[in-house]
PDB file of C-alpha atoms in Angstrom:
ATOM      1  CA  UNK A 303       5.454  99.909   0.984  1.00  0.00           C
ATOM      2  CA  UNK A 304       6.530  97.662  -1.550  1.00  0.00           C
ATOM      3  CA  UNK A 305       9.245  98.327  -3.913  1.00  0.00           C
ATOM      4  CA  UNK A 306       6.953  98.829  -7.018  1.00  0.00           C
ATOM      5  CA  UNK A 307       4.794 100.950  -5.032  1.00  0.00           C
ATOM      6  CA  UNK A 308       7.245 103.382  -3.928  1.00  0.00           C
ATOM      7  CA  UNK A 309       7.525 106.525  -6.114  1.00  0.00           C
ATOM      8  CA  UNK A 310      10.988 107.163  -4.933  1.00  0.00           C
ATOM      9  CA  UNK A 311      12.316 103.624  -5.684  1.00  0.00           C
ATOM     10  CA  UNK A 312      14.322 104.431  -8.681  1.00  0.00           C
ATOM     11  CA  UNK A 313      15.771 106.971  -6.965  1.00  0.00           C
ATOM     12  CA  UNK A 314      16.728 104.781  -3.998  1.00  0.00           C
ATOM     13  CA  UNK A 315      18.433 102.605  -6.645  1.00  0.00           C
ATOM     14  CA  UNK A 316      20.148 105.602  -8.395  1.00  0.00           C
ATOM     15  CA  UNK A 317      21.515 107.055  -4.978  1.00  0.00           C
ATOM     16  CA  UNK A 318      22.819 103.436  -4.384  1.00  0.00           C
ATOM     17  CA  UNK A 319      21.624 102.976  -0.765  1.00  0.00           C
ATOM     18  CA  UNK A 320      20.910  99.232  -1.263  1.00  0.00           C
ATOM     19  CA  UNK A 321      24.318  98.745  -3.265  1.00  0.00           C
ATOM     20  CA  UNK A 322      26.088 100.926  -0.653  1.00  0.00           C
ATOM     21  CA  UNK A 323      24.733  98.638   2.462  1.00  0.00           C
ATOM     22  CA  UNK A 324      25.423  95.615   0.474  1.00  0.00           C
ATOM     23  CA  UNK A 325      29.341  96.771   0.090  1.00  0.00           C
ATOM     24  CA  UNK A 326      29.302  97.624   3.777  1.00  0.00           C
ATOM     25  CA  UNK A 327      28.318  94.178   4.894  1.00  0.00           C
ATOM     26  CA  UNK A 328      30.810  92.545   2.453  1.00  0.00           C
ATOM     27  CA  UNK A 329      33.856  94.946   3.850  1.00  0.00           C
ATOM     28  CA  UNK A 330      32.786  94.016   7.394  1.00  0.00           C
ATOM     29  CA  UNK A 331      33.440  90.415   6.535  1.00  0.00           C
ATOM     30  CA  UNK A 332      36.730  91.005   5.418  1.00  0.00           C
ATOM     31  CA  UNK A 333      37.760  93.498   7.724  1.00  0.00           C
ATOM     32  CA  UNK A 334      36.656  91.857  10.897  1.00  0.00           C
ATOM     33  CA  UNK A 335      38.958  88.999  10.243  1.00  0.00           C
ATOM     34  CA  UNK A 336      42.105  90.808   9.194  1.00  0.00           C
ATOM     35  CA  UNK A 337      41.721  93.348  12.153  1.00  0.00           C
ATOM     36  CA  UNK A 338      41.582  90.465  14.703  1.00  0.00           C
ATOM     37  CA  UNK A 339      44.729  88.790  13.031  1.00  0.00           C
ATOM     38  CA  UNK A 340      46.494  92.055  13.264  1.00  0.00           C
ATOM     39  CA  UNK A 341      46.048  92.682  16.967  1.00  0.00           C
ATOM     40  CA  UNK A 342      45.404  89.940  19.754  1.00  0.00           C
ATOM     41  CA  UNK A 343      46.596  87.126  17.391  1.00  0.00           C
ATOM     42  CA  UNK A 344      50.114  88.824  16.859  1.00  0.00           C
ATOM     43  CA  UNK A 345      50.317  89.822  20.255  1.00  0.00           C
ATOM     44  CA  UNK A 346      49.982  86.255  21.618  1.00  0.00           C
ATOM     45  CA  UNK A 347      51.964  84.596  19.093  1.00  0.00           C
ATOM     46  CA  UNK A 348      54.725  87.144  19.734  1.00  0.00           C
ATOM     47  CA  UNK A 349      54.343  86.115  23.433  1.00  0.00           C
ATOM     48  CA  UNK A 350      54.813  82.208  22.496  1.00  0.00           C
ATOM     49  CA  UNK A 351      57.695  83.247  20.366  1.00  0.00           C
ATOM     50  CA  UNK A 352      59.386  85.436  23.030  1.00  0.00           C
ATOM     51  CA  UNK A 353      58.918  83.012  25.875  1.00  0.00           C
ATOM     52  CA  UNK A 354      60.305  79.899  23.660  1.00  0.00           C
ATOM     53  CA  UNK A 355      63.387  82.211  22.757  1.00  0.00           C
ATOM     54  CA  UNK A 356      63.848  83.044  26.440  1.00  0.00           C
ATOM     55  CA  UNK A 357      63.603  79.489  27.506  1.00  0.00           C
ATOM     56  CA  UNK A 358      66.336  78.545  24.714  1.00  0.00           C
ATOM     57  CA  UNK A 359      68.605  81.153  26.018  1.00  0.00           C
ATOM     58  CA  UNK A 360      67.975  80.121  29.628  1.00  0.00           C
ATOM     59  CA  UNK A 361      66.952  76.415  29.725  1.00  0.00           C
ATOM     60  CA  UNK A 362      66.930  76.531  33.426  1.00  0.00           C
ATOM     61  CA  UNK A 363      63.904  78.776  33.159  1.00  0.00           C
ATOM     62  CA  UNK A 364      61.652  76.171  31.908  1.00  0.00           C
ATOM     63  CA  UNK A 365      59.560  75.626  34.987  1.00  0.00           C
ATOM     64  CA  UNK A 366      59.059  79.337  35.630  1.00  0.00           C
ATOM     65  CA  UNK A 367      58.118  80.179  31.971  1.00  0.00           C
ATOM     66  CA  UNK A 368      55.378  77.265  31.579  1.00  0.00           C
ATOM     67  CA  UNK A 369      52.638  79.603  33.161  1.00  0.00           C
ATOM     68  CA  UNK A 370      53.401  82.624  30.720  1.00  0.00           C
ATOM     69  CA  UNK A 371      53.694  80.061  27.804  1.00  0.00           C
ATOM     70  CA  UNK A 372      50.333  78.449  28.182  1.00  0.00           C
ATOM     71  CA  UNK A 373      48.780  81.856  28.768  1.00  0.00           C
ATOM     72  CA  UNK A 374      49.848  83.005  25.530  1.00  0.00           C
ATOM     73  CA  UNK A 375      48.985  79.634  23.737  1.00  0.00           C
ATOM     74  CA  UNK A 376      45.452  79.983  25.308  1.00  0.00           C
ATOM     75  CA  UNK A 377      45.333  83.639  24.047  1.00  0.00           C
ATOM     76  CA  UNK A 378      46.180  82.441  20.478  1.00  0.00           C
ATOM     77  CA  UNK A 379      43.201  79.722  20.754  1.00  0.00           C
ATOM     78  CA  UNK A 380      40.781  82.568  22.049  1.00  0.00           C
ATOM     79  CA  UNK A 381      41.530  84.899  19.146  1.00  0.00           C
ATOM     80  CA  UNK A 382      41.511  82.199  16.721  1.00  0.00           C
ATOM     81  CA  UNK A 383      37.836  81.403  17.766  1.00  0.00           C
ATOM     82  CA  UNK A 384      37.019  84.799  18.026  1.00  0.00           C
ATOM     83  CA  UNK A 385      38.133  85.385  14.421  1.00  0.00           C
ATOM     84  CA  UNK A 386      36.233  82.453  13.134  1.00  0.00           C
ATOM     85  CA  UNK A 387      33.081  83.525  15.088  1.00  0.00           C
ATOM     86  CA  UNK A 388      33.223  87.323  13.874  1.00  0.00           C
ATOM     87  CA  UNK A 389      33.625  86.045  10.280  1.00  0.00           C
ATOM     88  CA  UNK A 390      30.676  83.754  10.352  1.00  0.00           C
ATOM     89  CA  UNK A 391      28.587  86.430  12.308  1.00  0.00           C
ATOM     90  CA  UNK A 392      29.523  89.060   9.626  1.00  0.00           C
ATOM     91  CA  UNK A 393      29.032  86.529   6.778  1.00  0.00           C
ATOM     92  CA  UNK A 394      25.422  85.917   8.213  1.00  0.00           C
ATOM     93  CA  UNK A 395      24.496  89.384   8.393  1.00  0.00           C
ATOM     94  CA  UNK A 396      25.398  89.803   4.689  1.00  0.00           C
ATOM     95  CA  UNK A 397      23.341  86.833   3.654  1.00  0.00           C
ATOM     96  CA  UNK A 398      20.523  87.830   5.636  1.00  0.00           C
ATOM     97  CA  UNK A 399      20.517  91.478   3.942  1.00  0.00           C
ATOM     98  CA  UNK A 400      20.831  89.797   0.543  1.00  0.00           C
ATOM     99  CA  UNK A 401      18.096  87.754   1.157  1.00  0.00           C
ATOM    100  CA  UNK A 402      16.048  90.777   2.451  1.00  0.00           C
ATOM    101  CA  UNK A 403      17.078  92.763  -0.645  1.00  0.00           C
ATOM    102  CA  UNK A 404      15.943  90.221  -2.879  1.00  0.00           C
ATOM    103  CA  UNK A 405      12.534  89.902  -1.169  1.00  0.00           C
ATOM    104  CA  UNK A 406      12.255  93.720  -1.385  1.00  0.00           C
ATOM    105  CA  UNK A 407      13.111  93.847  -4.976  1.00  0.00           C
ATOM    106  CA  UNK A 408      10.546  90.912  -5.575  1.00  0.00           C
ATOM    107  CA  UNK A 409       7.833  93.146  -3.749  1.00  0.00           C
ATOM    108  CA  UNK A 410       7.525  90.331  -1.069  1.00  0.00           C
ATOM    109  CA  UNK A 411       8.285  92.973   1.720  1.00  0.00           C
ATOM    110  CA  UNK A 412       8.070  96.392   2.232  1.00  0.00           C
ATOM    111  CA  UNK A 413      10.848  98.939   2.493  1.00  0.00           C
ATOM    112  CA  UNK A 414      10.096  99.737   6.136  1.00  0.00           C
ATOM    113  CA  UNK A 415      10.392  95.819   6.808  1.00  0.00           C
ATOM    114  CA  UNK A 416      13.828  95.716   4.967  1.00  0.00           C
ATOM    115  CA  UNK A 417      15.247  98.644   7.070  1.00  0.00           C
ATOM    116  CA  UNK A 418      13.919  97.134  10.080  1.00  0.00           C
ATOM    117  CA  UNK A 419      15.449  93.622   9.488  1.00  0.00           C
ATOM    118  CA  UNK A 420      18.749  95.175   8.625  1.00  0.00           C
ATOM    119  CA  UNK A 421      18.692  97.256  11.881  1.00  0.00           C
ATOM    120  CA  UNK A 422      18.408  93.994  14.183  1.00  0.00           C
ATOM    121  CA  UNK A 423      21.655  92.376  13.392  1.00  0.00           C
ATOM    122  CA  UNK A 424      22.574  89.163  15.169  1.00  0.00           C
ATOM    123  CA  UNK A 425      22.043  87.942  18.622  1.00  0.00           C
ATOM    124  CA  UNK A 426      25.063  86.707  20.671  1.00  0.00           C
ATOM    125  CA  UNK A 427      27.498  89.647  20.458  1.00  0.00           C
ATOM    126  CA  UNK A 428      28.704  88.608  24.125  1.00  0.00           C
ATOM    127  CA  UNK A 429      30.677  85.728  22.456  1.00  0.00           C
ATOM    128  CA  UNK A 430      32.955  87.917  20.655  1.00  0.00           C
ATOM    129  CA  UNK A 431      33.481  90.136  23.774  1.00  0.00           C
ATOM    130  CA  UNK A 432      34.203  87.204  25.937  1.00  0.00           C
ATOM    131  CA  UNK A 433      36.505  85.709  23.455  1.00  0.00           C
ATOM    132  CA  UNK A 434      38.390  88.880  22.917  1.00  0.00           C
ATOM    133  CA  UNK A 435      38.619  89.900  26.479  1.00  0.00           C
ATOM    134  CA  UNK A 436      40.016  86.216  27.236  1.00  0.00           C
ATOM    135  CA  UNK A 437      42.688  86.608  24.599  1.00  0.00           C
ATOM    136  CA  UNK A 438      43.713  89.971  25.939  1.00  0.00           C
ATOM    137  CA  UNK A 439      43.566  89.000  29.442  1.00  0.00           C
ATOM    138  CA  UNK A 440      45.824  85.949  28.663  1.00  0.00           C
ATOM    139  CA  UNK A 441      48.301  88.167  27.061  1.00  0.00           C
ATOM    140  CA  UNK A 442      48.383  90.784  29.873  1.00  0.00           C
ATOM    141  CA  UNK A 443      48.717  87.926  32.344  1.00  0.00           C
ATOM    142  CA  UNK A 444      51.109  86.179  30.429  1.00  0.00           C
ATOM    143  CA  UNK A 445      53.408  89.330  30.191  1.00  0.00           C
ATOM    144  CA  UNK A 446      53.039  90.098  33.918  1.00  0.00           C
ATOM    145  CA  UNK A 447      53.731  86.383  34.896  1.00  0.00           C
ATOM    146  CA  UNK A 448      56.646  86.298  32.193  1.00  0.00           C
ATOM    147  CA  UNK A 449      58.003  89.448  33.709  1.00  0.00           C
ATOM    148  CA  UNK A 450      57.891  88.461  37.198  1.00  0.00           C
ATOM    149  CA  UNK A 451      59.877  85.240  36.239  1.00  0.00           C
ATOM    150  CA  UNK A 452      62.523  87.146  34.606  1.00  0.00           C
ATOM    151  CA  UNK A 453      63.123  89.718  37.307  1.00  0.00           C
ATOM    152  CA  UNK A 454      63.182  87.121  40.202  1.00  0.00           C
TER     153      UNK A 454
END
């Protein structure tokens, strides 16, 4: 059913369903990037700083601390790629939703099509999972390797 044919079309606009979903997509674009930066990026950069500080206080440990340092650096790189991927994924979802809403209001698609398209999302969710897990794994192994280097 198209927008003009819906007896409840005005009610949909009054209840703000389309506006609410629009705002949800906009917030997800902003929040996904901030969330990533606040967690894994900070953990891995903290690992780099801690390792560099340890090396500075104990120059003989350079060879032992190269492994943890590279793991933390890799973690920073992976999480940076994750943040960029996640941002553009959310932006794509928002753009698609905006286009679908414009088509719906212009009576080019029916309500059911709008809702169905919105429910489909974006393919390739595995990319974010892999990059996030790689960054987290680098952090954990960097901490373990660095810890063993310090106590041995």
